[in-house]
PDB file of C-alpha atoms in Angstrom:
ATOM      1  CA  UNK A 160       1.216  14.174  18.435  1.00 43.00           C
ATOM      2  CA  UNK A 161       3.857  16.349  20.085  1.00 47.00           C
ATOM      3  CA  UNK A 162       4.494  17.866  16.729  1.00 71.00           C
ATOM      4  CA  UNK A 163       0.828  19.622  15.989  1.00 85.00           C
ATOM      5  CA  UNK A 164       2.175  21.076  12.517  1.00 92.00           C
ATOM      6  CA  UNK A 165       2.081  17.573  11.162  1.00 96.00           C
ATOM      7  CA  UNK A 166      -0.819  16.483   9.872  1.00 97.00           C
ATOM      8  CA  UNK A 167      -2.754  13.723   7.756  1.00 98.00           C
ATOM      9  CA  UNK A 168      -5.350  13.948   4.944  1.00 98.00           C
ATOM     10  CA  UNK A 169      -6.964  10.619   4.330  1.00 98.00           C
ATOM     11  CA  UNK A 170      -8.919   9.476   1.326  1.00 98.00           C
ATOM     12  CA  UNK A 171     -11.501   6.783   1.196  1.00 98.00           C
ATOM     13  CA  UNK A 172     -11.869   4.693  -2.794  1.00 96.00           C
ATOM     14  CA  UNK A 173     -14.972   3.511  -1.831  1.00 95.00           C
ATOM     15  CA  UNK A 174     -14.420   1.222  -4.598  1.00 94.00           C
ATOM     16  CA  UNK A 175     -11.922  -0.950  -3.106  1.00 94.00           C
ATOM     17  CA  UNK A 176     -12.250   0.272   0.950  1.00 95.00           C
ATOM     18  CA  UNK A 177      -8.570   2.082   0.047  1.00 97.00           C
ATOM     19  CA  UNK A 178      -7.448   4.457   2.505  1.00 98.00           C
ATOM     20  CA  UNK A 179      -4.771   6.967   0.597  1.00 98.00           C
ATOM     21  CA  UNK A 180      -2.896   9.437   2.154  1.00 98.00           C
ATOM     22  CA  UNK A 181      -1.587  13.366   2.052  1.00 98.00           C
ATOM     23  CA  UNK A 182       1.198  13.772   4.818  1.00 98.00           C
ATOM     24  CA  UNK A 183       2.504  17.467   5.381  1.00 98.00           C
ATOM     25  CA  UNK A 184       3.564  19.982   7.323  1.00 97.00           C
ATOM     26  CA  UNK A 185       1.153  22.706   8.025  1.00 95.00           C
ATOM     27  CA  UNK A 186       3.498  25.405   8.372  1.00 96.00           C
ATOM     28  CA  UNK A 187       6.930  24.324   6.024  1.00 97.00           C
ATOM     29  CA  UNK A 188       3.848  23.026   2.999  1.00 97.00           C
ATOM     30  CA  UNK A 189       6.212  20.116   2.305  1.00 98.00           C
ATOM     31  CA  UNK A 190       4.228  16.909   1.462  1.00 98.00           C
ATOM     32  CA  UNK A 191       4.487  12.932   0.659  1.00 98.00           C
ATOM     33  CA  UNK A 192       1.381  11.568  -0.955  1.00 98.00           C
ATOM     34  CA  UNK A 193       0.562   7.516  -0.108  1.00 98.00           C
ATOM     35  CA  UNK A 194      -0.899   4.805  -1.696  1.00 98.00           C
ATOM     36  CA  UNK A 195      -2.795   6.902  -4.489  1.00 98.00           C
ATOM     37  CA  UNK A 196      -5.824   4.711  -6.437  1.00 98.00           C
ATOM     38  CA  UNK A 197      -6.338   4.785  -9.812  1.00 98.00           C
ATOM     39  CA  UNK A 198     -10.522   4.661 -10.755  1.00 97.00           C
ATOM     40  CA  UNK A 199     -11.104   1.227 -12.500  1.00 96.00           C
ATOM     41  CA  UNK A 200     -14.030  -0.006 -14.421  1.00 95.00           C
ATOM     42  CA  UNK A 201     -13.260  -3.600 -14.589  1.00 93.00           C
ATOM     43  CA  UNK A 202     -16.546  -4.248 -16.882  1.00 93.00           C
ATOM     44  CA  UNK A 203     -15.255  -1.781 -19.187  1.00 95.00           C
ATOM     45  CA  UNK A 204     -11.744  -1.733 -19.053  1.00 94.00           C
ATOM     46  CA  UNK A 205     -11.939   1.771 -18.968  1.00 96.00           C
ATOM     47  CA  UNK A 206      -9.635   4.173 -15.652  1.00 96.00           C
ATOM     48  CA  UNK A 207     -10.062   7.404 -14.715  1.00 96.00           C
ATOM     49  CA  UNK A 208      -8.938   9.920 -12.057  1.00 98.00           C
ATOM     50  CA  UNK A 209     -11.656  11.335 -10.225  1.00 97.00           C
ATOM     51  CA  UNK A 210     -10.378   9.825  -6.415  1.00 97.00           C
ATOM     52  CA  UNK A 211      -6.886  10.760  -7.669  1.00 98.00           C
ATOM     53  CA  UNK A 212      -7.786  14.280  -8.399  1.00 98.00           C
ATOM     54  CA  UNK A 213      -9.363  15.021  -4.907  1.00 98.00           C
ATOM     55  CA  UNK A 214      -5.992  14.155  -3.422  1.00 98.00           C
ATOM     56  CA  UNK A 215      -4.186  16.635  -6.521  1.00 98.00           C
ATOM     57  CA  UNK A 216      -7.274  18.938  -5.321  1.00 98.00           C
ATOM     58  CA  UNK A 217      -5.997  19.163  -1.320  1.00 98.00           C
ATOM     59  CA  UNK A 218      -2.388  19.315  -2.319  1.00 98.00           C
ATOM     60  CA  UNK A 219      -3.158  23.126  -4.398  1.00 98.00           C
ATOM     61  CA  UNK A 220      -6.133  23.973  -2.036  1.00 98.00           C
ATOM     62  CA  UNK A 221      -2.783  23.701   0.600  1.00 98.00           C
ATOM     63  CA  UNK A 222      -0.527  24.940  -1.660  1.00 98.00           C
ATOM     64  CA  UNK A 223       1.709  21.764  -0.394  1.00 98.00           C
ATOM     65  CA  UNK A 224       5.231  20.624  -2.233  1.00 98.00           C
ATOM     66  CA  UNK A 225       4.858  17.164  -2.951  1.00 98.00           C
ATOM     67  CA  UNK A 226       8.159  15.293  -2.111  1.00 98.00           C
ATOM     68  CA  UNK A 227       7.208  12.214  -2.358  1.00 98.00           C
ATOM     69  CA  UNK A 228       4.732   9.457  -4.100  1.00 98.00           C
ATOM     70  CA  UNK A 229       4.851   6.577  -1.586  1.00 98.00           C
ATOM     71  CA  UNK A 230       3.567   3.090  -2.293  1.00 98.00           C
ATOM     72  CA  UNK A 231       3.664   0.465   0.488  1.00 98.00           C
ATOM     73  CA  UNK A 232       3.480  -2.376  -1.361  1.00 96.00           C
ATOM     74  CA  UNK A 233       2.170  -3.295  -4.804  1.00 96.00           C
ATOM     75  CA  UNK A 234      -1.382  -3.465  -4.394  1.00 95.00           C
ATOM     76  CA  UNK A 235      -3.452  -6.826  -5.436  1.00 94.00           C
ATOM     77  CA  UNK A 236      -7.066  -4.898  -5.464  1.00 94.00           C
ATOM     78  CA  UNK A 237      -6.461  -1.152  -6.521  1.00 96.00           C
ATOM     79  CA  UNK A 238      -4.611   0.517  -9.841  1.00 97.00           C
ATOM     80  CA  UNK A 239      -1.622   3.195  -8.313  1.00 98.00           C
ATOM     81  CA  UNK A 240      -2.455   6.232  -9.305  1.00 98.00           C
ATOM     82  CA  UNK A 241       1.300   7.217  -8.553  1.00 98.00           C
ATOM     83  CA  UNK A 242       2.253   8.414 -11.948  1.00 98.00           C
ATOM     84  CA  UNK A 243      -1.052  10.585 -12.067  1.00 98.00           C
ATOM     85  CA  UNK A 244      -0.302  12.340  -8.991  1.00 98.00           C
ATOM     86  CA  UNK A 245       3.238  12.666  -9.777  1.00 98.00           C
ATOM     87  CA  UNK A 246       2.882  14.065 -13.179  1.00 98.00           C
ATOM     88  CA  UNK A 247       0.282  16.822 -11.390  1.00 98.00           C
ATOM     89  CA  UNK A 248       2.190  17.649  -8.572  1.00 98.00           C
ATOM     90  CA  UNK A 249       5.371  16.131  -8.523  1.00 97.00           C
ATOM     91  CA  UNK A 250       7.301  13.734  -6.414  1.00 98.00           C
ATOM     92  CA  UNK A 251       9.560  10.499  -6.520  1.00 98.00           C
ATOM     93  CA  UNK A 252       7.625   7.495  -6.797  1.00 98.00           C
ATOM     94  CA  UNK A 253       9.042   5.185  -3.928  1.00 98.00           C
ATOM     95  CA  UNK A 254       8.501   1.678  -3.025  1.00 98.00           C
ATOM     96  CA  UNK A 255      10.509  -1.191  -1.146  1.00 98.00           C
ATOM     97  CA  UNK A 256      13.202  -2.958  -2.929  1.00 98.00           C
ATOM     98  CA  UNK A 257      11.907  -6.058  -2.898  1.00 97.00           C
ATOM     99  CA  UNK A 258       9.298  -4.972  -5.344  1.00 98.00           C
ATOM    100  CA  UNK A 259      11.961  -6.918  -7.508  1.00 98.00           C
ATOM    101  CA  UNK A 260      10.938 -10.354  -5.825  1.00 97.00           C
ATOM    102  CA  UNK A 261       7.277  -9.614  -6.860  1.00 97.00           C
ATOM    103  CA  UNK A 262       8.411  -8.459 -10.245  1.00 97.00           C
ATOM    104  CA  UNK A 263      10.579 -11.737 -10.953  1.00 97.00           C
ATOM    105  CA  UNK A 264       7.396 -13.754 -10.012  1.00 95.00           C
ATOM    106  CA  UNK A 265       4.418 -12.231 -11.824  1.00 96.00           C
ATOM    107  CA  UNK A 266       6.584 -11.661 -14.909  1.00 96.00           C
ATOM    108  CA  UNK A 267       6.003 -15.389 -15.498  1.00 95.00           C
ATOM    109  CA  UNK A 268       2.952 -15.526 -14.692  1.00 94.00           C
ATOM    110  CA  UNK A 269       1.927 -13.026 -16.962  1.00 95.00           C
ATOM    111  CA  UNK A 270       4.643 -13.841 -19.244  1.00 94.00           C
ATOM    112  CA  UNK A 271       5.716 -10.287 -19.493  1.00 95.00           C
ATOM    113  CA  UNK A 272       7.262  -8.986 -22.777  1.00 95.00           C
ATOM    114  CA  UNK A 273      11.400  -9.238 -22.420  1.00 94.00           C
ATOM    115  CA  UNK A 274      11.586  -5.581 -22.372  1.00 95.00           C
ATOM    116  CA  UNK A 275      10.104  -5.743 -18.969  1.00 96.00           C
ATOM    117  CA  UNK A 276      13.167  -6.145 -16.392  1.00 97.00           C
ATOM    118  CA  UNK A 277      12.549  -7.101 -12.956  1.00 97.00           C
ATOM    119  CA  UNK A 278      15.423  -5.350 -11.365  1.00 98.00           C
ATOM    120  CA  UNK A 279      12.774  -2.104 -10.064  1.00 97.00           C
ATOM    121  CA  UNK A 280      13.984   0.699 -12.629  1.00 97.00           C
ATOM    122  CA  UNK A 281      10.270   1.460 -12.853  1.00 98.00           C
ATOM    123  CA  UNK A 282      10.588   3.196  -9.806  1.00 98.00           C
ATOM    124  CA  UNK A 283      12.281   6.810  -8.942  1.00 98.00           C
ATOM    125  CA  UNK A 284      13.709   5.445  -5.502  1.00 98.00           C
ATOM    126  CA  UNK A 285      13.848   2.015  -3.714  1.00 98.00           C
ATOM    127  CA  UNK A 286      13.551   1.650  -0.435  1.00 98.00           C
ATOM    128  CA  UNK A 287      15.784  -0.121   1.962  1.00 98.00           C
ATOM    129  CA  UNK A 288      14.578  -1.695   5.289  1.00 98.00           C
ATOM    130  CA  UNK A 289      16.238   0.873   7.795  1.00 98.00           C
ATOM    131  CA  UNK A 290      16.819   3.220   5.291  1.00 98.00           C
ATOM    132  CA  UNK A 291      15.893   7.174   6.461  1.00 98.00           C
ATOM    133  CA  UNK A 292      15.007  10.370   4.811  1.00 98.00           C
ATOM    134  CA  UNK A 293      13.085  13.571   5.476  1.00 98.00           C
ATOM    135  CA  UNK A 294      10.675  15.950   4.185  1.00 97.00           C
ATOM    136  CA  UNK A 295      11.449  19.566   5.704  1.00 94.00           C
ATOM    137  CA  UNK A 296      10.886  18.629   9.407  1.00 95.00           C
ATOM    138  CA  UNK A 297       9.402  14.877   8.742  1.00 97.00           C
ATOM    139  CA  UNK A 298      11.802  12.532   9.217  1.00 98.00           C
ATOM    140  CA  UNK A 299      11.454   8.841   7.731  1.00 98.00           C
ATOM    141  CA  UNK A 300      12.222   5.349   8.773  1.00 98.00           C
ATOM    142  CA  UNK A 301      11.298   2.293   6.637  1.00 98.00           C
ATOM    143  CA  UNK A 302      10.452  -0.529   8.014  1.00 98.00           C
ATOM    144  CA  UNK A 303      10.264  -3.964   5.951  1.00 98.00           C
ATOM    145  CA  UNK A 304       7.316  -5.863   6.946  1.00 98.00           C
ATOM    146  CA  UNK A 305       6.808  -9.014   4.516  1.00 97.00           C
ATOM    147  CA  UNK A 306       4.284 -11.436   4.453  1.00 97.00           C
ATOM    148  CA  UNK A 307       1.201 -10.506   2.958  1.00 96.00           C
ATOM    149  CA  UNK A 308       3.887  -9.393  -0.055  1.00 95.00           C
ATOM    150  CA  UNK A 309       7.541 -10.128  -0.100  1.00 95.00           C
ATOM    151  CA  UNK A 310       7.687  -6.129  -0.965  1.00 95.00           C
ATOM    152  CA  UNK A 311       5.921  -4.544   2.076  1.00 97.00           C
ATOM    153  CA  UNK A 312       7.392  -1.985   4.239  1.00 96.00           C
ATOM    154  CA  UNK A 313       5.519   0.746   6.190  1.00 98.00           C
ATOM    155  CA  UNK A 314       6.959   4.491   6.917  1.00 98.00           C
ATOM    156  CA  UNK A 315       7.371   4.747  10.575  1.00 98.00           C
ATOM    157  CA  UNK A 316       7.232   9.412  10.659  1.00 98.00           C
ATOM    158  CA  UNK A 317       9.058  11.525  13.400  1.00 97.00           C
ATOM    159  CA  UNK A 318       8.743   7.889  15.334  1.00 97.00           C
ATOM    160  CA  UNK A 319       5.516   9.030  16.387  1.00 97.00           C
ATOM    161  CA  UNK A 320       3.444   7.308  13.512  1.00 98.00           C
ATOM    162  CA  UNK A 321       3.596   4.391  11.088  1.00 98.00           C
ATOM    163  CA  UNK A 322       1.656   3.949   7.446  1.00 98.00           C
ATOM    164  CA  UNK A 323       1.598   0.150   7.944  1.00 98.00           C
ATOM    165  CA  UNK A 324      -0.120  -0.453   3.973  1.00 96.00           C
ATOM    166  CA  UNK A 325      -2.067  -3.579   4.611  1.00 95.00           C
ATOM    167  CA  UNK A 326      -0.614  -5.326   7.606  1.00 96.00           C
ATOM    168  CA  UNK A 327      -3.237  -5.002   9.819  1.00 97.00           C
ATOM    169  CA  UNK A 328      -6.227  -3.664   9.475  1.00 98.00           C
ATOM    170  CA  UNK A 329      -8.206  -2.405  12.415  1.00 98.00           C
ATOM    171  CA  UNK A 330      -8.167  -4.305  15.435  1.00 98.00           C
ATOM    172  CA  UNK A 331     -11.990  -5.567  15.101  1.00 97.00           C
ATOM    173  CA  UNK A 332     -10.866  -6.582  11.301  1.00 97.00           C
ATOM    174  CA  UNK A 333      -7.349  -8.275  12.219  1.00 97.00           C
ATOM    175  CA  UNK A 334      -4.536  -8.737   9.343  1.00 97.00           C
ATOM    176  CA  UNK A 335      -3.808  -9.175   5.880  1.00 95.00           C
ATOM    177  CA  UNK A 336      -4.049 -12.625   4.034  1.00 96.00           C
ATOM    178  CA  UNK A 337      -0.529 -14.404   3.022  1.00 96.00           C
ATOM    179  CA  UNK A 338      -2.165 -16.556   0.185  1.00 95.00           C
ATOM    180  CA  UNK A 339      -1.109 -14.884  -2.730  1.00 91.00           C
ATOM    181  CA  UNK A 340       2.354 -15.892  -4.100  1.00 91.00           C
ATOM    182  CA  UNK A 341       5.308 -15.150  -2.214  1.00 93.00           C
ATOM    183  CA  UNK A 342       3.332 -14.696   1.177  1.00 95.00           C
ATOM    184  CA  UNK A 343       3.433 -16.408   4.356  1.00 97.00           C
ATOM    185  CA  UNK A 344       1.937 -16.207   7.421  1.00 97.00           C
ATOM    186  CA  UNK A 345       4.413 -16.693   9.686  1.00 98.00           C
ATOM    187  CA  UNK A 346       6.769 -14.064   8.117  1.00 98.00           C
ATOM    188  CA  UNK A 347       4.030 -11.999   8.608  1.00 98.00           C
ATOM    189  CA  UNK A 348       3.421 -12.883  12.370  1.00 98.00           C
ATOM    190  CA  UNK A 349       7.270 -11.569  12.927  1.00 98.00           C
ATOM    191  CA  UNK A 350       6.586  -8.395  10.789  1.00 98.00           C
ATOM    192  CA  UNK A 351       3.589  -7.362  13.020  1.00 98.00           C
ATOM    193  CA  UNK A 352       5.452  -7.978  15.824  1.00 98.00           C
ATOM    194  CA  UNK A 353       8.085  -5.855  15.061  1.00 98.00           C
ATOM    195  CA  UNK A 354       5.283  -2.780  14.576  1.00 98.00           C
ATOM    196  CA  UNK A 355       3.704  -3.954  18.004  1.00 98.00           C
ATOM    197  CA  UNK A 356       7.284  -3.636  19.701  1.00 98.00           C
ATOM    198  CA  UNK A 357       7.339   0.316  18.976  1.00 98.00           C
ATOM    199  CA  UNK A 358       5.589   2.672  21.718  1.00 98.00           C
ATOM    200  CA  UNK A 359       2.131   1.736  22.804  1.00 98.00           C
ATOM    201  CA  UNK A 360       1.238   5.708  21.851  1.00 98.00           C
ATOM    202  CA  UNK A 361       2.414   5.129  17.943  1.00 98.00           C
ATOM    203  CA  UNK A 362      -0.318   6.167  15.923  1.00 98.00           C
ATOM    204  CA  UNK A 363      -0.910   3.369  13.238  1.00 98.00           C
ATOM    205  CA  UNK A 364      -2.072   4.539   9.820  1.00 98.00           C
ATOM    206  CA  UNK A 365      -4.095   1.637   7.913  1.00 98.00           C
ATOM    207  CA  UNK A 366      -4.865   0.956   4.348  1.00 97.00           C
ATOM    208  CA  UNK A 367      -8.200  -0.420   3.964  1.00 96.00           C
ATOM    209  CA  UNK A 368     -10.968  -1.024   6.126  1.00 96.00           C
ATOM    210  CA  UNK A 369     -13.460  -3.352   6.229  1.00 95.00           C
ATOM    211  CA  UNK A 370     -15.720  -2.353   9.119  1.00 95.00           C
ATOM    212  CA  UNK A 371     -17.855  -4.632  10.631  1.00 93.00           C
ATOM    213  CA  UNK A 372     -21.852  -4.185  10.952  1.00 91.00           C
ATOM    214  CA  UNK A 373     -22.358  -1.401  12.773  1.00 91.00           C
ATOM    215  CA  UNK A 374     -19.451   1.062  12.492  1.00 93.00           C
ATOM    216  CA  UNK A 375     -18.149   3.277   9.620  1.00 96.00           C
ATOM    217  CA  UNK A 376     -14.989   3.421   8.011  1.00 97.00           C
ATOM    218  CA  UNK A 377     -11.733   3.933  10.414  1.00 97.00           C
ATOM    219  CA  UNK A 378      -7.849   4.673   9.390  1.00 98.00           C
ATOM    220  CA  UNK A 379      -6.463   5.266  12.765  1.00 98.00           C
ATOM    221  CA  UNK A 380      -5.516   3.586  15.664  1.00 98.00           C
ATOM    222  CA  UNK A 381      -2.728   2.718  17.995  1.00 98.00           C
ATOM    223  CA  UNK A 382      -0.073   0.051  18.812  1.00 98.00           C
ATOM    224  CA  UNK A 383      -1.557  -0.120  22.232  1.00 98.00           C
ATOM    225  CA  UNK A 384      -4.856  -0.642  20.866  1.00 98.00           C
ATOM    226  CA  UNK A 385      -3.541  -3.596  18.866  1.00 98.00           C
ATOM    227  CA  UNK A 386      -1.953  -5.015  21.761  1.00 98.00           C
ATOM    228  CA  UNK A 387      -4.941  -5.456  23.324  1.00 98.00           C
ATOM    229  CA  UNK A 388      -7.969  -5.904  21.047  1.00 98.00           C
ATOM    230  CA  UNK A 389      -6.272  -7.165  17.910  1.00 98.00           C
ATOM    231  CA  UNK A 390      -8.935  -9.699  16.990  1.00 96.00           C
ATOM    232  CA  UNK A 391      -5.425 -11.911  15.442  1.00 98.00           C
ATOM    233  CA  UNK A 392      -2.570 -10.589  16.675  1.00 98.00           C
ATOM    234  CA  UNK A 393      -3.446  -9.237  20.152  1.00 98.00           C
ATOM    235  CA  UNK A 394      -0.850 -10.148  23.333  1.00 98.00           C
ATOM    236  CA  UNK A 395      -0.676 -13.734  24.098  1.00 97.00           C
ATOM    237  CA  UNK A 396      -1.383 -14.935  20.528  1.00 98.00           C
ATOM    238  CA  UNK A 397       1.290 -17.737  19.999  1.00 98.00           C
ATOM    239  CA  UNK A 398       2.831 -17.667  16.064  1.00 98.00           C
ATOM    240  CA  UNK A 399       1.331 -21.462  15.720  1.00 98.00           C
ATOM    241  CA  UNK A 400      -2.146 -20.393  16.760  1.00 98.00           C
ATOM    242  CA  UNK A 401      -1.591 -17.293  14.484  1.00 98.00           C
ATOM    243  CA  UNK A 402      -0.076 -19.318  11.420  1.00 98.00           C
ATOM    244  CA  UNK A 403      -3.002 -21.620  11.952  1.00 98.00           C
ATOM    245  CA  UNK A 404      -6.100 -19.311  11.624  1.00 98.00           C
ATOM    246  CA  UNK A 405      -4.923 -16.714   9.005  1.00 97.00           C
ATOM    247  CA  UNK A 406      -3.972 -20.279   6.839  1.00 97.00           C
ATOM    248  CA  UNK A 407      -7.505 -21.221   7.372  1.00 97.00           C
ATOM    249  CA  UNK A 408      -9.096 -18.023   6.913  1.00 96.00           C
ATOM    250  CA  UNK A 409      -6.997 -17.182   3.757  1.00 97.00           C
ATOM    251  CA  UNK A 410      -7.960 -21.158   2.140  1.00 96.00           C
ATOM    252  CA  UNK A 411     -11.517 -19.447   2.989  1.00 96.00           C
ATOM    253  CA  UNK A 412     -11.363 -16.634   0.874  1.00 94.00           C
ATOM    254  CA  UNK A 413     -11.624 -15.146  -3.212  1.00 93.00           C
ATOM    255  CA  UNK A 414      -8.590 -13.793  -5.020  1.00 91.00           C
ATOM    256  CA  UNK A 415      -9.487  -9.857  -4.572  1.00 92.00           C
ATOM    257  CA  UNK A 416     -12.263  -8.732  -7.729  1.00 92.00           C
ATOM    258  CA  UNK A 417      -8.819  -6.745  -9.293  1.00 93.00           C
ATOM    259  CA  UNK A 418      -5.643  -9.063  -8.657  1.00 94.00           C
ATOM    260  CA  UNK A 419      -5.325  -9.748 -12.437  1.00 94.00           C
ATOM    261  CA  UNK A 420      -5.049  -5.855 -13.585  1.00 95.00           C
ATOM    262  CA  UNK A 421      -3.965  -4.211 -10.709  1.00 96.00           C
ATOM    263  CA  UNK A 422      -0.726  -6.139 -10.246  1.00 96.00           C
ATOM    264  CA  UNK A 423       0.402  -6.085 -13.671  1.00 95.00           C
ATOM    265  CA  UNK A 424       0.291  -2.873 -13.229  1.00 97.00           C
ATOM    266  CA  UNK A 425       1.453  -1.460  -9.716  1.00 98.00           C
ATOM    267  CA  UNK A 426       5.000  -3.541 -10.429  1.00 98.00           C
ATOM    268  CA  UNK A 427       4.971  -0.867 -13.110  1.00 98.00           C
ATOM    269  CA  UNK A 428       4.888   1.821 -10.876  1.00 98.00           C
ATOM    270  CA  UNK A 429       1.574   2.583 -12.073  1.00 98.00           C
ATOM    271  CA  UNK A 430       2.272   2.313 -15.706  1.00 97.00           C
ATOM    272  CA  UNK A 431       0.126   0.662 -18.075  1.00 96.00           C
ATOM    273  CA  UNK A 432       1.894  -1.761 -20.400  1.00 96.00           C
ATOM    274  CA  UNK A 433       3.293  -0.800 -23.446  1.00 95.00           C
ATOM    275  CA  UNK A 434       1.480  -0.081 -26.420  1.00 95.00           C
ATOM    276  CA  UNK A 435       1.051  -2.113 -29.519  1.00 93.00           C
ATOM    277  CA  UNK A 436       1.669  -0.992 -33.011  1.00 94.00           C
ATOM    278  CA  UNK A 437      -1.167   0.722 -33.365  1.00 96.00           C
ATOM    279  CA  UNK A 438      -1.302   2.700 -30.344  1.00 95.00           C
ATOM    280  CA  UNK A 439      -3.710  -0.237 -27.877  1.00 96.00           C
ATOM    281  CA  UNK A 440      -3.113  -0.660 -24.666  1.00 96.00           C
ATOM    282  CA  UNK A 441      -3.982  -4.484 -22.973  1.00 95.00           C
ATOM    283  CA  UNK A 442      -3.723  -6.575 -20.030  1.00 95.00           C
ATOM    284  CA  UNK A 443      -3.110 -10.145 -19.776  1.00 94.00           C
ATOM    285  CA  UNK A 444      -6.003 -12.309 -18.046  1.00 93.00           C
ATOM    286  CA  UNK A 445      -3.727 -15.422 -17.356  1.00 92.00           C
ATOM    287  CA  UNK A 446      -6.020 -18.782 -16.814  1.00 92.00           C
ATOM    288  CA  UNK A 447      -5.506 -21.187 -13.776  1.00 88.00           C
ATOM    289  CA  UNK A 448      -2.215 -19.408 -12.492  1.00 83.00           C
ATOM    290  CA  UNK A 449      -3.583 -18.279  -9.196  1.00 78.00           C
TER     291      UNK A 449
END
């Protein structure tokens, strides 16, 4: 990048093949954390913060000012860990605002309590597509990129790199599914293709990983690189023939092992729900709703 003092921490969950990210500048220490993952148990019920903490670990080791708690999208197989990280080292918890589409929709599935509004007040900021900001010498653009979500955007930094959430994974793994309610696959199609239409140098910053026999885990590569390998979304792929296959492939697969908790949670910003009267915390396991 032509700007070396900005650089990238990742962090692999193992658990859920979640990359999460530290964003700063070396020498002005300022800082946006993204996509933090809460620890869950599902067997037990039971979180905890250990991946959260390495990432609360690098910010003091760096003795980095934290900006910033960025979420892409809410997340259907990992627990945020966004009010963790936030209440250790600070930042606004931001997300797009059309986290209120996904809000209005699993509130009825889960049949949320009436207290819960879907109108995004959960959040510290909400993000509009086009909408800038910067961090000391950072400067943001969001992008809105729906389709696997009607809520994702990715943070396109100093135009020279873009956190694209789960998009597209890397070009040997292809893109996210569109299955789960309020996706579609051809929305997505036109998302990618507004990522592929910045430079071909654009470093692209993925969420999860899912390598294929033979390789380890990856989090970077490049809009050129899509262009060419993308296994689904490379140059030449039509919409139709794109539509077709991730339809096919998503009919194909399981609802991710956390869907259930992690979503009533992550349109919470990362809060559990309330409490009952005496003091017990649950989520909702809705039957035959997705």
């Amino acid at each position: 990048m032509a700007n070396e003092a900005v650089k990238v921490k990742a962090f692999l969950d193992e658990d859920s093949e979640t990359f999460s990210y530290v964003l700063y500048h070396q020498d002005e220490k300022q800082a946006v954390v993204i996509d933090p993952v809460l620890d869950f148990d599902y067997k037990s019920g039971r979180t905890n913060t250990k991946g959260a903490q390495r990432i609360v670990d690098f910010v003091n080791s760096e003795g980095l000012h934290v900006a910033w708690v960025l979420e892409t999208h809410a997340h259907a197989d990992h627990l945020s860990a966004a009010p963790f990280v936030k209440e250790q080292v600070g930042g606004h918890i931001g997300i797009g605002e059309h986290i209120k589409d996904v809000q209005k929709i699993f509130k009825d599935v889960f049949d949320l309590e009436k207290e819960f509004l879907p109108n995004g007040h959960q959040f510290d900021h909400l993000f509009k597509d086009g909408e800038t900001f910067n961090v000391g010498a950072m400067n943001f653009r969001v992008l809105h990129t729906p389709g696997h979500t009607p809520s994702d955007l990715c943070y396109i930094v100093n135009e020279q790199m873009i956190f694209v959430g789960d998009t597209l994974f890397m070009p040997d793994v292809g893109t996210a599914r569109c299955d789960f309610p309020g996706g579609s696959a051809a929305t997505l199609f036109q998302s990618i293709k507004k990522i592929l239409a910045l430079p071909e140098a654009t470093e692209i910053y993925i969420c999860h990983d899912y390598p294929p026999a033979g390789r380890g885990h990856e989090y970077k590569t490049t809009v050129g690189a899509q262009r060419k390998h993308s296994k689904h979304v490379h140059d030449g792929v039509s919409e139709a023939e794109f539509v077709k296959m991730r339809e096919e492939r998503d009919a194909s697969l399981e609802m991710p092992r956390l869907i259930l908790p992690s979503i009533q949670v992550n349109i919470r910003a990362g809060h559990m729900p309330p409490a009952d009267e005496k003091g017990k915390v649950y989520l909702k396991l809705p039957i035959d709703q997705l």
